[in-house]
Amino acid sequence: MEKLVITGGYPLQGKVRVAGAKNAVLPLMAATLMLTGETVLEEVPALEDVDTMVQVLAYLGIEARSDVPGQLCLKPAAEGVVAAPYELVRRMRASFLVLGPLLACRGRAEIPLPGGCAIGTRPVDLHLKGMQALGAEVVLNQGTISARAGRLKGCHIYLDFPSVGATENILMAATLAEGETVIENAAVEPEVVDLANFLSGAGAKIKGAGTSIVRVKGVKELRGTRHSIIPDRIEAGTFMVAAAITGGSVTVENVVYEHLKPVVAKLMEMGCSVSVLESGDALRVDAPSGLKAVDIKTMPYPGFPTDMQSPFLALATQTQGTSVVTETVFENRFLLVPELKRLGANVRTEGRTAVIEGKTPLTGAKVKAPDLRGGAALILAALVAQDETEVHNLYHVKRGYENLEEKLAGLGARVRLVVDN
Ligand code: EPZ
């Protein structure tokens, strides 16, 4: 097993380039099931989750190859099976995003119901309601979703919650359905817009992506295309917090400022100065001498992103005053709190609310990453903790951050990757 050993107390300085967005590349890869011919994706991040999705697609008959770093070529190799393997779906919920594409182009899908994960039960009821509304028959037997359909038929769907994944599954399926589909209360996250732009490049007819009403006119065929993935706003935000928590000055390059506005606003409220550089594709964060406590409430985009909640919870331990963090999107996204307390943080949680008293000096300890963003948050806390911190269960973090230790070391962090026998 691997662990990160971090010696805290060094303000981070310098520049770091943000990779392509994990939560954009995964649905785009699933969509290639519906495309004829070859698709070339660029700015593909080197992540475990991308490798897992390559394995899922290989199982389903999509051949993937990468001739140059950051580029991924995908094309249908054979009439693959319609069943996604349990082991892979269990490892990564985003595998469920092959449901819509499989139904749209093969009329069948056998996908294990993705388990809940650390941060909540994460049901898929909205995905299934969408598929049924498009004319699919969906049954659950022995933990596997079996779906069947002739040609899907366009319909009018109202989502009870602007679910990112459900919006993406329905959007993909609708592109090859007969007639028009209207998705109301659709998710408006930038990753949904990137998927819609990719599908339009393949010949889909989509209007309104990025707004809560998306209209799709079904077409007969989608063709392979070339697409560059949008930058990862959560990786960018994580490095911006790294600057703030260590009292440093960091420039994050390859960002879309628009996607980071809720994060920038919060950092400025805490006293950081944030400069937009060049044409908005780089931001510099300069930490103040003392950070102010703020309240945070996570919301669907363009509200404060739930994936930035854990990093900001770690940051809140270094602000002066009382911070109240409310997690409205997931029901159990405070798993890092017991680990943060091992470092000396003063946090108490009550349901979906955490109250953090700051500023508390943190001291190094052995901690375990509980999930992807919680693990990133513990690494951020370790950067400011005195002495050495060991962060275990790194596999969580490698799912969503490309070469994190190298990028942090490049900013002056004292961090080393140790293989633990
Ligand atoms: C996507 O997950 C992201 N993952 C998550 O990022 C992100 O936190 C989330 O969107 C919210 O922004 C990917 O894109 C691969 P949801 P998703 O459906 O699609 C409930 C990370 O750290 N819900 O918008 O699963 C659900 O339980 C990950 O990168 C239903 O009730 O999120 C949750 O409470 C974590 N029924 C809420 O909606 C459904 O059918 C938001 O879920 C679907 C969702």
CSV table of C-alpha atoms and ligand atoms in Angstrom, one decimal:
chain,number,residue,atom,x,y,z
A,1,MET,CA,0.0,0.0,0.0
A,2,GLU,CA,1.2,3.6,-0.6
A,3,LYS,CA,1.2,6.5,1.8
A,4,LEU,CA,2.1,10.2,1.5
A,5,VAL,CA,4.5,11.5,4.1
A,6,ILE,CA,4.2,15.2,4.5
A,7,THR,CA,6.1,17.7,6.6
A,8,GLY,CA,4.0,20.7,7.1
A,9,GLY,CA,4.8,24.4,7.5
A,10,TYR,CA,6.0,25.4,4.1
A,11,PRO,CA,4.0,28.1,2.2
A,12,LEU,CA,3.4,26.9,-1.4
A,13,GLN,CA,4.7,29.1,-4.1
A,14,GLY,CA,4.7,28.9,-7.9
A,15,LYS,CA,2.6,27.6,-10.8
A,16,VAL,CA,0.7,24.4,-11.4
A,17,ARG,CA,-1.2,23.3,-14.5
A,18,VAL,CA,-4.6,21.8,-14.0
A,19,ALA,CA,-5.5,18.6,-15.9
A,20,GLY,CA,-8.7,17.8,-17.8
A,21,ALA,CA,-11.9,17.2,-15.7
A,22,LYS,CA,-12.5,13.8,-14.3
A,23,ASN,CA,-16.2,14.4,-14.1
A,24,ALA,CA,-16.3,15.5,-17.8
A,25,VAL,CA,-14.1,12.8,-19.3
A,26,LEU,CA,-16.0,9.9,-17.7
A,27,PRO,CA,-19.4,10.6,-19.3
A,28,LEU,CA,-17.7,11.5,-22.6
A,29,MET,CA,-16.0,8.1,-22.7
A,30,ALA,CA,-19.3,6.4,-22.0
A,31,ALA,CA,-20.9,8.3,-24.9
A,32,THR,CA,-18.4,6.8,-27.4
A,33,LEU,CA,-20.5,3.6,-27.1
A,34,MET,CA,-23.0,5.4,-29.3
A,35,LEU,CA,-20.6,6.8,-31.9
A,36,THR,CA,-19.5,5.1,-35.2
A,37,GLY,CA,-15.9,5.6,-36.2
A,38,GLU,CA,-13.0,6.9,-34.1
A,39,THR,CA,-13.2,9.5,-31.3
A,40,VAL,CA,-10.1,11.4,-30.2
A,41,LEU,CA,-10.2,13.0,-26.7
A,42,GLU,CA,-7.5,15.5,-25.6
A,43,GLU,CA,-6.6,16.8,-22.2
A,44,VAL,CA,-7.5,13.4,-20.8
A,45,PRO,CA,-6.3,13.3,-17.1
A,46,ALA,CA,-4.1,10.4,-16.0
A,47,LEU,CA,-6.4,9.0,-13.3
A,48,GLU,CA,-7.4,5.6,-12.0
A,49,ASP,CA,-11.0,6.3,-12.8
A,50,VAL,CA,-10.1,6.9,-16.5
A,51,ASP,CA,-8.3,3.5,-16.5
A,52,THR,CA,-11.4,1.9,-14.9
A,53,MET,CA,-13.7,3.4,-17.6
A,54,VAL,CA,-11.3,2.1,-20.3
A,55,GLN,CA,-11.7,-1.4,-18.8
A,56,VAL,CA,-15.5,-1.1,-18.7
A,57,LEU,CA,-15.6,0.1,-22.3
A,58,ALA,CA,-13.2,-2.6,-23.5
A,59,TYR,CA,-15.6,-5.2,-21.9
A,60,LEU,CA,-18.4,-3.5,-23.9
A,61,GLY,CA,-16.5,-3.6,-27.2
A,62,ILE,CA,-14.8,-0.2,-27.4
A,63,GLU,CA,-11.1,-0.3,-28.2
A,64,ALA,CA,-9.0,2.5,-26.5
A,65,ARG,CA,-5.4,3.5,-27.3
A,66,SER,CA,-3.3,6.4,-26.2
A,67,ASP,CA,-0.4,7.3,-28.5
A,68,VAL,CA,0.5,10.5,-26.8
A,69,PRO,CA,0.1,11.6,-23.1
A,70,GLY,CA,-3.2,13.3,-22.5
A,71,GLN,CA,-4.8,11.9,-25.7
A,72,LEU,CA,-7.2,8.9,-25.8
A,73,CYS,CA,-8.5,7.4,-29.1
A,74,LEU,CA,-11.7,5.3,-28.7
A,75,LYS,CA,-13.5,3.3,-31.4
A,76,PRO,CA,-16.1,0.4,-31.6
A,77,ALA,CA,-14.0,-2.7,-32.1
A,78,ALA,CA,-16.7,-5.4,-32.0
A,79,GLU,CA,-20.3,-5.8,-31.2
A,80,GLY,CA,-19.5,-5.9,-27.5
A,81,VAL,CA,-21.7,-7.4,-24.8
A,82,VAL,CA,-24.3,-5.3,-23.0
A,83,ALA,CA,-23.3,-6.3,-19.5
A,84,ALA,CA,-21.0,-4.2,-17.4
A,85,PRO,CA,-19.0,-6.3,-15.0
A,86,TYR,CA,-19.9,-6.0,-11.3
A,87,GLU,CA,-16.3,-5.7,-10.1
A,88,LEU,CA,-15.7,-2.6,-12.2
A,89,VAL,CA,-19.1,-1.0,-11.5
A,90,ARG,CA,-18.5,-1.6,-7.8
A,91,ARG,CA,-15.2,0.2,-8.1
A,92,MET,CA,-16.5,3.2,-9.8
A,93,ARG,CA,-20.1,4.5,-9.8
A,94,ALA,CA,-19.6,6.5,-12.9
A,95,SER,CA,-19.6,3.1,-14.8
A,96,PHE,CA,-23.4,3.5,-14.5
A,97,LEU,CA,-23.2,6.1,-17.2
A,98,VAL,CA,-23.0,3.4,-19.8
A,99,LEU,CA,-26.7,2.7,-19.2
A,100,GLY,CA,-28.1,5.4,-21.5
A,101,PRO,CA,-25.7,4.9,-24.3
A,102,LEU,CA,-26.2,1.0,-24.3
A,103,LEU,CA,-30.0,1.4,-24.4
A,104,ALA,CA,-29.8,4.0,-27.2
A,105,CYS,CA,-27.6,2.0,-29.5
A,106,ARG,CA,-28.0,-1.7,-28.5
A,107,GLY,CA,-31.5,-1.7,-27.0
A,108,ARG,CA,-30.2,-3.6,-23.9
A,109,ALA,CA,-28.1,-3.1,-20.8
A,110,GLU,CA,-27.3,-5.3,-17.8
A,111,ILE,CA,-25.6,-3.2,-15.2
A,112,PRO,CA,-25.1,-4.0,-11.5
A,113,LEU,CA,-26.8,-1.5,-9.3
A,114,PRO,CA,-23.9,0.7,-8.1
A,115,GLY,CA,-23.4,0.4,-4.4
A,116,GLY,CA,-23.7,3.4,-2.2
A,117,CYS,CA,-20.3,4.7,-1.3
A,118,ALA,CA,-18.6,6.5,1.6
A,119,ILE,CA,-20.5,9.7,1.0
A,120,GLY,CA,-24.0,8.4,0.8
A,121,THR,CA,-26.5,5.9,-0.5
A,122,ARG,CA,-26.4,7.6,-3.9
A,123,PRO,CA,-29.5,6.0,-5.5
A,124,VAL,CA,-30.0,5.9,-9.2
A,125,ASP,CA,-33.8,6.2,-9.2
A,126,LEU,CA,-33.8,9.3,-11.4
A,127,HIS,CA,-31.6,7.6,-14.0
A,128,LEU,CA,-34.1,4.7,-14.1
A,129,LYS,CA,-37.2,6.9,-14.3
A,130,GLY,CA,-35.6,8.7,-17.2
A,131,MET,CA,-34.9,5.5,-19.1
A,132,GLN,CA,-38.5,4.3,-18.5
A,133,ALA,CA,-39.8,7.7,-19.7
A,134,LEU,CA,-37.9,7.1,-22.9
A,135,GLY,CA,-39.6,3.8,-23.3
A,136,ALA,CA,-37.3,1.3,-21.8
A,137,GLU,CA,-38.4,-1.6,-19.6
A,138,VAL,CA,-36.3,-1.7,-16.5
A,139,VAL,CA,-36.2,-4.5,-13.9
A,140,LEU,CA,-33.9,-5.2,-11.0
A,141,ASN,CA,-33.0,-8.8,-10.3
A,142,GLN,CA,-30.3,-10.0,-8.0
A,143,GLY,CA,-28.8,-6.6,-7.8
A,144,THR,CA,-28.5,-6.1,-11.5
A,145,ILE,CA,-30.5,-3.6,-13.5
A,146,SER,CA,-31.8,-5.2,-16.7
A,147,ALA,CA,-33.1,-2.7,-19.2
A,148,ARG,CA,-34.5,-3.3,-22.7
A,149,ALA,CA,-36.0,-1.1,-25.4
A,150,GLY,CA,-36.8,-0.9,-29.0
A,151,ARG,CA,-35.8,2.5,-30.4
A,152,LEU,CA,-36.2,4.9,-27.6
A,153,LYS,CA,-38.9,7.6,-27.9
A,154,GLY,CA,-38.5,11.2,-27.0
A,155,CYS,CA,-40.4,12.4,-24.0
A,156,HIS,CA,-40.8,15.2,-21.4
A,157,ILE,CA,-38.9,14.5,-18.2
A,158,TYR,CA,-38.9,16.5,-15.0
A,159,LEU,CA,-36.1,15.6,-12.6
A,160,ASP,CA,-37.0,15.7,-8.9
A,161,PHE,CA,-33.4,16.8,-8.3
A,162,PRO,CA,-30.9,18.3,-10.8
A,163,SER,CA,-28.8,15.1,-10.7
A,164,VAL,CA,-25.6,15.4,-12.7
A,165,GLY,CA,-25.5,11.7,-13.6
A,166,ALA,CA,-29.2,11.3,-14.3
A,167,THR,CA,-29.1,14.4,-16.6
A,168,GLU,CA,-26.1,12.9,-18.4
A,169,ASN,CA,-27.6,9.4,-18.8
A,170,ILE,CA,-30.9,10.8,-20.1
A,171,LEU,CA,-29.1,13.4,-22.4
A,172,MET,CA,-27.0,10.6,-24.0
A,173,ALA,CA,-29.9,8.3,-24.5
A,174,ALA,CA,-32.1,11.1,-26.0
A,175,THR,CA,-29.6,11.9,-28.7
A,176,LEU,CA,-30.6,8.7,-30.6
A,177,ALA,CA,-34.2,8.5,-29.5
A,178,GLU,CA,-37.0,9.1,-32.0
A,179,GLY,CA,-38.4,12.6,-31.7
A,180,GLU,CA,-37.8,15.3,-29.2
A,181,THR,CA,-36.9,15.0,-25.5
A,182,VAL,CA,-37.2,17.8,-23.0
A,183,ILE,CA,-35.3,17.5,-19.7
A,184,GLU,CA,-36.6,19.9,-17.1
A,185,ASN,CA,-34.7,20.7,-13.9
A,186,ALA,CA,-31.6,19.4,-15.6
A,187,ALA,CA,-28.2,19.7,-13.9
A,188,VAL,CA,-26.3,22.7,-15.3
A,189,GLU,CA,-22.7,21.8,-14.2
A,190,PRO,CA,-19.9,22.6,-16.7
A,191,GLU,CA,-19.3,18.9,-17.1
A,192,VAL,CA,-22.8,18.4,-18.4
A,193,VAL,CA,-22.2,21.3,-20.9
A,194,ASP,CA,-19.0,19.7,-22.0
A,195,LEU,CA,-20.8,16.4,-22.6
A,196,ALA,CA,-23.5,18.2,-24.7
A,197,ASN,CA,-20.8,20.0,-26.7
A,198,PHE,CA,-19.1,16.7,-27.4
A,199,LEU,CA,-22.3,15.1,-28.5
A,200,SER,CA,-23.2,18.0,-30.7
A,201,GLY,CA,-19.7,17.6,-32.3
A,202,ALA,CA,-20.7,14.0,-33.1
A,203,GLY,CA,-23.9,15.2,-34.8
A,204,ALA,CA,-26.4,15.4,-31.9
A,205,LYS,CA,-29.1,18.1,-31.9
A,206,ILE,CA,-29.1,19.6,-28.4
A,207,LYS,CA,-30.3,23.0,-27.2
A,208,GLY,CA,-30.2,24.6,-23.7
A,209,ALA,CA,-27.3,22.6,-22.2
A,210,GLY,CA,-26.2,24.6,-19.1
A,211,THR,CA,-29.7,25.8,-18.4
A,212,SER,CA,-32.4,23.8,-16.5
A,213,ILE,CA,-34.4,23.0,-19.6
A,214,VAL,CA,-32.5,20.9,-22.2
A,215,ARG,CA,-34.1,20.0,-25.6
A,216,VAL,CA,-32.8,17.1,-27.7
A,217,LYS,CA,-34.0,16.2,-31.2
A,218,GLY,CA,-33.1,12.5,-31.8
A,219,VAL,CA,-30.9,11.7,-34.8
A,220,LYS,CA,-30.2,8.4,-36.5
A,221,GLU,CA,-26.4,8.3,-36.1
A,222,LEU,CA,-23.6,9.9,-34.2
A,223,ARG,CA,-20.1,9.9,-35.6
A,224,GLY,CA,-16.7,9.8,-33.9
A,225,THR,CA,-15.3,13.3,-33.3
A,226,ARG,CA,-12.3,15.1,-31.7
A,227,HIS,CA,-12.8,16.9,-28.4
A,228,SER,CA,-10.7,18.6,-25.8
A,229,ILE,CA,-11.9,18.0,-22.2
A,230,ILE,CA,-12.6,21.1,-20.1
A,231,PRO,CA,-10.2,21.8,-17.1
A,232,ASP,CA,-10.9,20.2,-13.8
A,233,ARG,CA,-12.5,22.9,-11.6
A,234,ILE,CA,-12.2,20.7,-8.5
A,235,GLU,CA,-8.5,20.0,-9.0
A,236,ALA,CA,-8.0,23.8,-9.6
A,237,GLY,CA,-10.0,24.6,-6.4
A,238,THR,CA,-7.9,22.1,-4.4
A,239,PHE,CA,-4.6,23.9,-5.4
A,240,MET,CA,-6.2,27.3,-4.6
A,241,VAL,CA,-7.0,26.0,-1.1
A,242,ALA,CA,-3.4,24.7,-0.8
A,243,ALA,CA,-2.2,28.2,-1.4
A,244,ALA,CA,-4.6,29.6,1.2
A,245,ILE,CA,-4.0,27.0,3.9
A,246,THR,CA,-0.2,27.3,3.7
A,247,GLY,CA,-0.1,31.1,3.5
A,248,GLY,CA,1.5,30.9,0.1
A,249,SER,CA,1.0,32.3,-3.4
A,250,VAL,CA,0.0,29.9,-6.2
A,251,THR,CA,-1.0,30.4,-9.8
A,252,VAL,CA,-3.2,27.7,-11.2
A,253,GLU,CA,-3.0,27.5,-15.0
A,254,ASN,CA,-5.4,26.0,-17.6
A,255,VAL,CA,-8.6,27.0,-15.7
A,256,VAL,CA,-12.0,28.4,-16.8
A,257,TYR,CA,-12.5,31.3,-14.4
A,258,GLU,CA,-16.3,31.2,-14.9
A,259,HIS,CA,-16.4,27.6,-13.5
A,260,LEU,CA,-14.5,28.7,-10.3
A,261,LYS,CA,-16.5,31.8,-9.3
A,262,PRO,CA,-18.2,30.2,-6.2
A,263,VAL,CA,-14.8,29.0,-5.0
A,264,VAL,CA,-13.1,32.4,-5.8
A,265,ALA,CA,-15.8,34.2,-3.9
A,266,LYS,CA,-15.4,32.1,-0.8
A,267,LEU,CA,-11.6,32.5,-0.8
A,268,MET,CA,-11.9,36.3,-1.1
A,269,GLU,CA,-14.5,36.3,1.7
A,270,MET,CA,-11.8,34.6,3.8
A,271,GLY,CA,-9.4,37.4,3.0
A,272,CYS,CA,-7.4,35.9,0.1
A,273,SER,CA,-6.6,37.9,-2.9
A,274,VAL,CA,-7.4,36.2,-6.2
A,275,SER,CA,-6.2,37.6,-9.5
A,276,VAL,CA,-7.5,36.6,-12.9
A,277,LEU,CA,-4.5,36.4,-15.2
A,278,GLU,CA,-4.3,36.4,-19.0
A,279,SER,CA,-7.6,35.7,-20.7
A,280,GLY,CA,-9.2,34.1,-17.7
A,281,ASP,CA,-7.4,30.8,-18.0
A,282,ALA,CA,-5.1,31.3,-15.0
A,283,LEU,CA,-5.8,32.5,-11.5
A,284,ARG,CA,-3.3,33.5,-8.8
A,285,VAL,CA,-4.2,33.1,-5.1
A,286,ASP,CA,-2.3,35.1,-2.5
A,287,ALA,CA,-3.1,34.1,1.1
A,288,PRO,CA,-3.5,36.8,3.7
A,289,SER,CA,-1.7,36.9,7.0
A,290,GLY,CA,-4.8,35.8,8.8
A,291,LEU,CA,-7.9,34.0,7.3
A,292,LYS,CA,-11.4,34.9,8.4
A,293,ALA,CA,-14.0,32.2,9.3
A,294,VAL,CA,-16.9,32.0,6.8
A,295,ASP,CA,-20.1,29.9,6.4
A,296,ILE,CA,-20.4,27.5,3.5
A,297,LYS,CA,-23.5,25.8,2.1
A,298,THR,CA,-23.0,23.4,-0.8
A,299,MET,CA,-25.5,23.6,-3.7
A,300,PRO,CA,-25.8,22.3,-7.3
A,301,TYR,CA,-23.9,24.5,-9.8
A,302,PRO,CA,-23.5,27.5,-9.8
A,303,GLY,CA,-23.7,27.3,-6.0
A,304,PHE,CA,-20.7,26.3,-3.9
A,305,PRO,CA,-19.6,22.8,-5.2
A,306,THR,CA,-20.0,19.8,-2.9
A,307,ASP,CA,-16.7,18.4,-4.1
A,308,MET,CA,-15.0,21.5,-2.6
A,309,GLN,CA,-16.6,21.0,0.8
A,310,SER,CA,-14.0,18.8,2.3
A,311,PRO,CA,-11.0,20.9,1.2
A,312,PHE,CA,-12.7,24.0,2.6
A,313,LEU,CA,-13.5,22.1,5.9
A,314,ALA,CA,-9.8,21.6,6.3
A,315,LEU,CA,-9.1,25.2,5.4
A,316,ALA,CA,-11.7,26.4,8.0
A,317,THR,CA,-9.5,24.9,10.8
A,318,GLN,CA,-7.0,27.7,10.0
A,319,THR,CA,-9.4,30.6,10.0
A,320,GLN,CA,-10.0,32.9,12.9
A,321,GLY,CA,-13.6,32.3,14.3
A,322,THR,CA,-16.4,29.8,14.0
A,323,SER,CA,-17.3,28.4,10.5
A,324,VAL,CA,-20.5,26.6,9.8
A,325,VAL,CA,-20.4,24.2,6.8
A,326,THR,CA,-23.7,22.7,5.5
A,327,GLU,CA,-23.7,19.9,3.0
A,328,THR,CA,-27.0,19.9,1.2
A,329,VAL,CA,-26.1,17.5,-1.8
A,330,PHE,CA,-24.9,14.3,-0.1
A,331,GLU,CA,-26.1,12.9,3.2
A,332,ASN,CA,-22.8,11.7,4.6
A,333,ARG,CA,-19.9,13.8,3.4
A,334,PHE,CA,-18.1,14.5,6.7
A,335,LEU,CA,-16.1,11.2,7.0
A,336,LEU,CA,-12.9,13.1,7.1
A,337,VAL,CA,-13.8,14.8,10.4
A,338,PRO,CA,-12.5,12.1,12.8
A,339,GLU,CA,-9.2,12.1,10.8
A,340,LEU,CA,-9.0,15.9,10.9
A,341,LYS,CA,-9.5,15.8,14.7
A,342,ARG,CA,-6.5,13.4,15.0
A,343,LEU,CA,-4.5,16.3,13.6
A,344,GLY,CA,-5.9,18.6,16.3
A,345,ALA,CA,-8.8,20.2,14.5
A,346,ASN,CA,-11.8,21.4,16.6
A,347,VAL,CA,-14.8,20.2,14.6
A,348,ARG,CA,-18.2,18.9,15.6
A,349,THR,CA,-20.9,17.6,13.2
A,350,GLU,CA,-24.6,17.4,13.6
A,351,GLY,CA,-26.3,15.7,10.6
A,352,ARG,CA,-25.5,17.7,7.5
A,353,THR,CA,-23.8,20.5,9.4
A,354,ALA,CA,-20.3,20.8,10.7
A,355,VAL,CA,-19.1,23.6,13.1
A,356,ILE,CA,-15.4,24.4,13.0
A,357,GLU,CA,-13.6,26.5,15.6
A,358,GLY,CA,-10.4,28.1,14.4
A,359,LYS,CA,-7.7,28.9,14.3
A,360,THR,CA,-6.3,25.6,15.7
A,361,PRO,CA,-2.6,24.6,15.3
A,362,LEU,CA,-2.4,21.2,13.7
A,363,THR,CA,0.2,18.6,14.5
A,364,GLY,CA,1.2,15.6,12.3
A,365,ALA,CA,-0.3,12.2,12.8
A,366,LYS,CA,-1.2,9.0,10.9
A,367,VAL,CA,-4.5,9.5,9.1
A,368,LYS,CA,-6.6,7.5,6.5
A,369,ALA,CA,-8.2,9.0,3.4
A,370,PRO,CA,-12.0,8.1,3.8
A,371,ASP,CA,-12.9,9.0,0.2
A,372,LEU,CA,-11.6,11.0,-2.8
A,373,ARG,CA,-12.2,14.6,-1.6
A,374,GLY,CA,-11.7,13.8,2.1
A,375,GLY,CA,-8.3,12.4,1.2
A,376,ALA,CA,-7.4,15.6,-0.6
A,377,ALA,CA,-8.5,17.6,2.3
A,378,LEU,CA,-6.4,15.6,4.8
A,379,ILE,CA,-3.4,16.2,2.5
A,380,LEU,CA,-4.2,20.0,2.6
A,381,ALA,CA,-4.3,19.9,6.4
A,382,ALA,CA,-1.0,18.0,6.5
A,383,LEU,CA,0.6,20.8,4.5
A,384,VAL,CA,0.1,23.1,7.5
A,385,ALA,CA,0.4,20.6,10.3
A,386,GLN,CA,3.6,20.7,12.3
A,387,ASP,CA,6.0,17.7,11.9
A,388,GLU,CA,5.1,14.7,9.8
A,389,THR,CA,1.7,13.4,8.7
A,390,GLU,CA,1.2,10.1,7.0
A,391,VAL,CA,-1.9,9.9,4.7
A,392,HIS,CA,-2.9,6.3,4.1
A,393,ASN,CA,-5.5,4.7,1.7
A,394,LEU,CA,-4.1,6.9,-1.1
A,395,TYR,CA,-6.0,4.9,-3.7
A,396,HIS,CA,-9.0,7.1,-3.0
A,397,VAL,CA,-7.0,10.2,-3.9
A,398,LYS,CA,-5.4,8.7,-7.0
A,399,ARG,CA,-8.9,8.2,-8.5
A,400,GLY,CA,-9.3,11.9,-9.0
A,401,TYR,CA,-6.0,13.7,-8.8
A,402,GLU,CA,-3.3,13.4,-11.4
A,403,ASN,CA,0.3,13.2,-10.0
A,404,LEU,CA,-0.8,15.1,-6.9
A,405,GLU,CA,2.4,14.6,-4.9
A,406,GLU,CA,4.6,15.7,-7.9
A,407,LYS,CA,2.4,18.8,-8.4
A,408,LEU,CA,2.6,19.7,-4.7
A,409,ALA,CA,6.3,19.1,-4.5
A,410,GLY,CA,6.7,21.4,-7.5
A,411,LEU,CA,5.1,24.1,-5.4
A,412,GLY,CA,7.6,23.6,-2.5
A,413,ALA,CA,5.7,21.1,-0.4
A,414,ARG,CA,7.8,18.6,1.6
A,415,VAL,CA,5.9,15.5,0.4
A,416,ARG,CA,7.1,12.0,-0.5
A,417,LEU,CA,5.3,8.9,-1.7
A,418,VAL,CA,6.3,5.8,0.4
A,419,VAL,CA,5.3,2.3,-0.5
A,420,ASP,CA,4.2,0.7,2.8
A,421,ASN,CA,5.0,-3.0,3.0
B,1,EPZ,C1,-21.5,13.7,-9.9
B,1,EPZ,O1,-22.0,12.6,-9.1
B,1,EPZ,C2,-20.0,13.7,-9.7
B,1,EPZ,N1,-19.4,12.5,-10.1
B,1,EPZ,C3,-19.7,13.9,-8.2
B,1,EPZ,O2,-18.3,14.0,-8.0
B,1,EPZ,C4,-20.4,15.2,-7.7
B,1,EPZ,O3,-20.2,15.3,-6.3
B,1,EPZ,C5,-21.9,15.1,-8.0
B,1,EPZ,O4,-22.1,14.9,-9.4
B,1,EPZ,C6,-22.6,16.4,-7.6
B,1,EPZ,O5,-22.0,17.5,-8.3
B,1,EPZ,C7,-19.2,12.4,-11.5
B,1,EPZ,O6,-19.6,13.2,-12.3
B,1,EPZ,C8,-18.6,11.1,-12.0
B,1,EPZ,P1,-25.8,13.5,-8.5
B,1,EPZ,P2,-23.5,12.1,-9.3
B,1,EPZ,O7,-26.5,12.5,-9.3
B,1,EPZ,O8,-23.9,12.2,-10.7
B,1,EPZ,C9,-29.0,12.2,-5.4
B,1,EPZ,C10,-16.2,13.6,-7.0
B,1,EPZ,O9,-15.7,13.7,-5.9
B,1,EPZ,N2,-29.5,11.3,-6.5
B,1,EPZ,O10,-25.9,15.0,-8.9
B,1,EPZ,O11,-23.6,10.8,-8.7
B,1,EPZ,C11,-27.7,11.6,-4.9
B,1,EPZ,O12,-27.9,10.7,-3.9
B,1,EPZ,C12,-17.6,13.0,-7.2
B,1,EPZ,O13,-15.6,13.8,-8.1
B,1,EPZ,C13,-30.7,10.6,-6.3
B,1,EPZ,O14,-31.4,10.8,-5.2
B,1,EPZ,O15,-24.2,13.2,-8.4
B,1,EPZ,C14,-27.0,12.9,-4.3
B,1,EPZ,O16,-27.5,13.1,-2.9
B,1,EPZ,C15,-18.3,12.7,-5.9
B,1,EPZ,N3,-31.2,9.9,-7.3
B,1,EPZ,C16,-27.6,14.0,-5.2
B,1,EPZ,O17,-28.7,13.5,-5.9
B,1,EPZ,C17,-30.6,9.7,-8.5
B,1,EPZ,O18,-31.0,9.0,-9.3
B,1,EPZ,C18,-26.5,14.5,-6.2
B,1,EPZ,O19,-26.2,13.4,-7.0
B,1,EPZ,C19,-29.3,10.4,-8.6
B,1,EPZ,C20,-28.8,11.2,-7.6
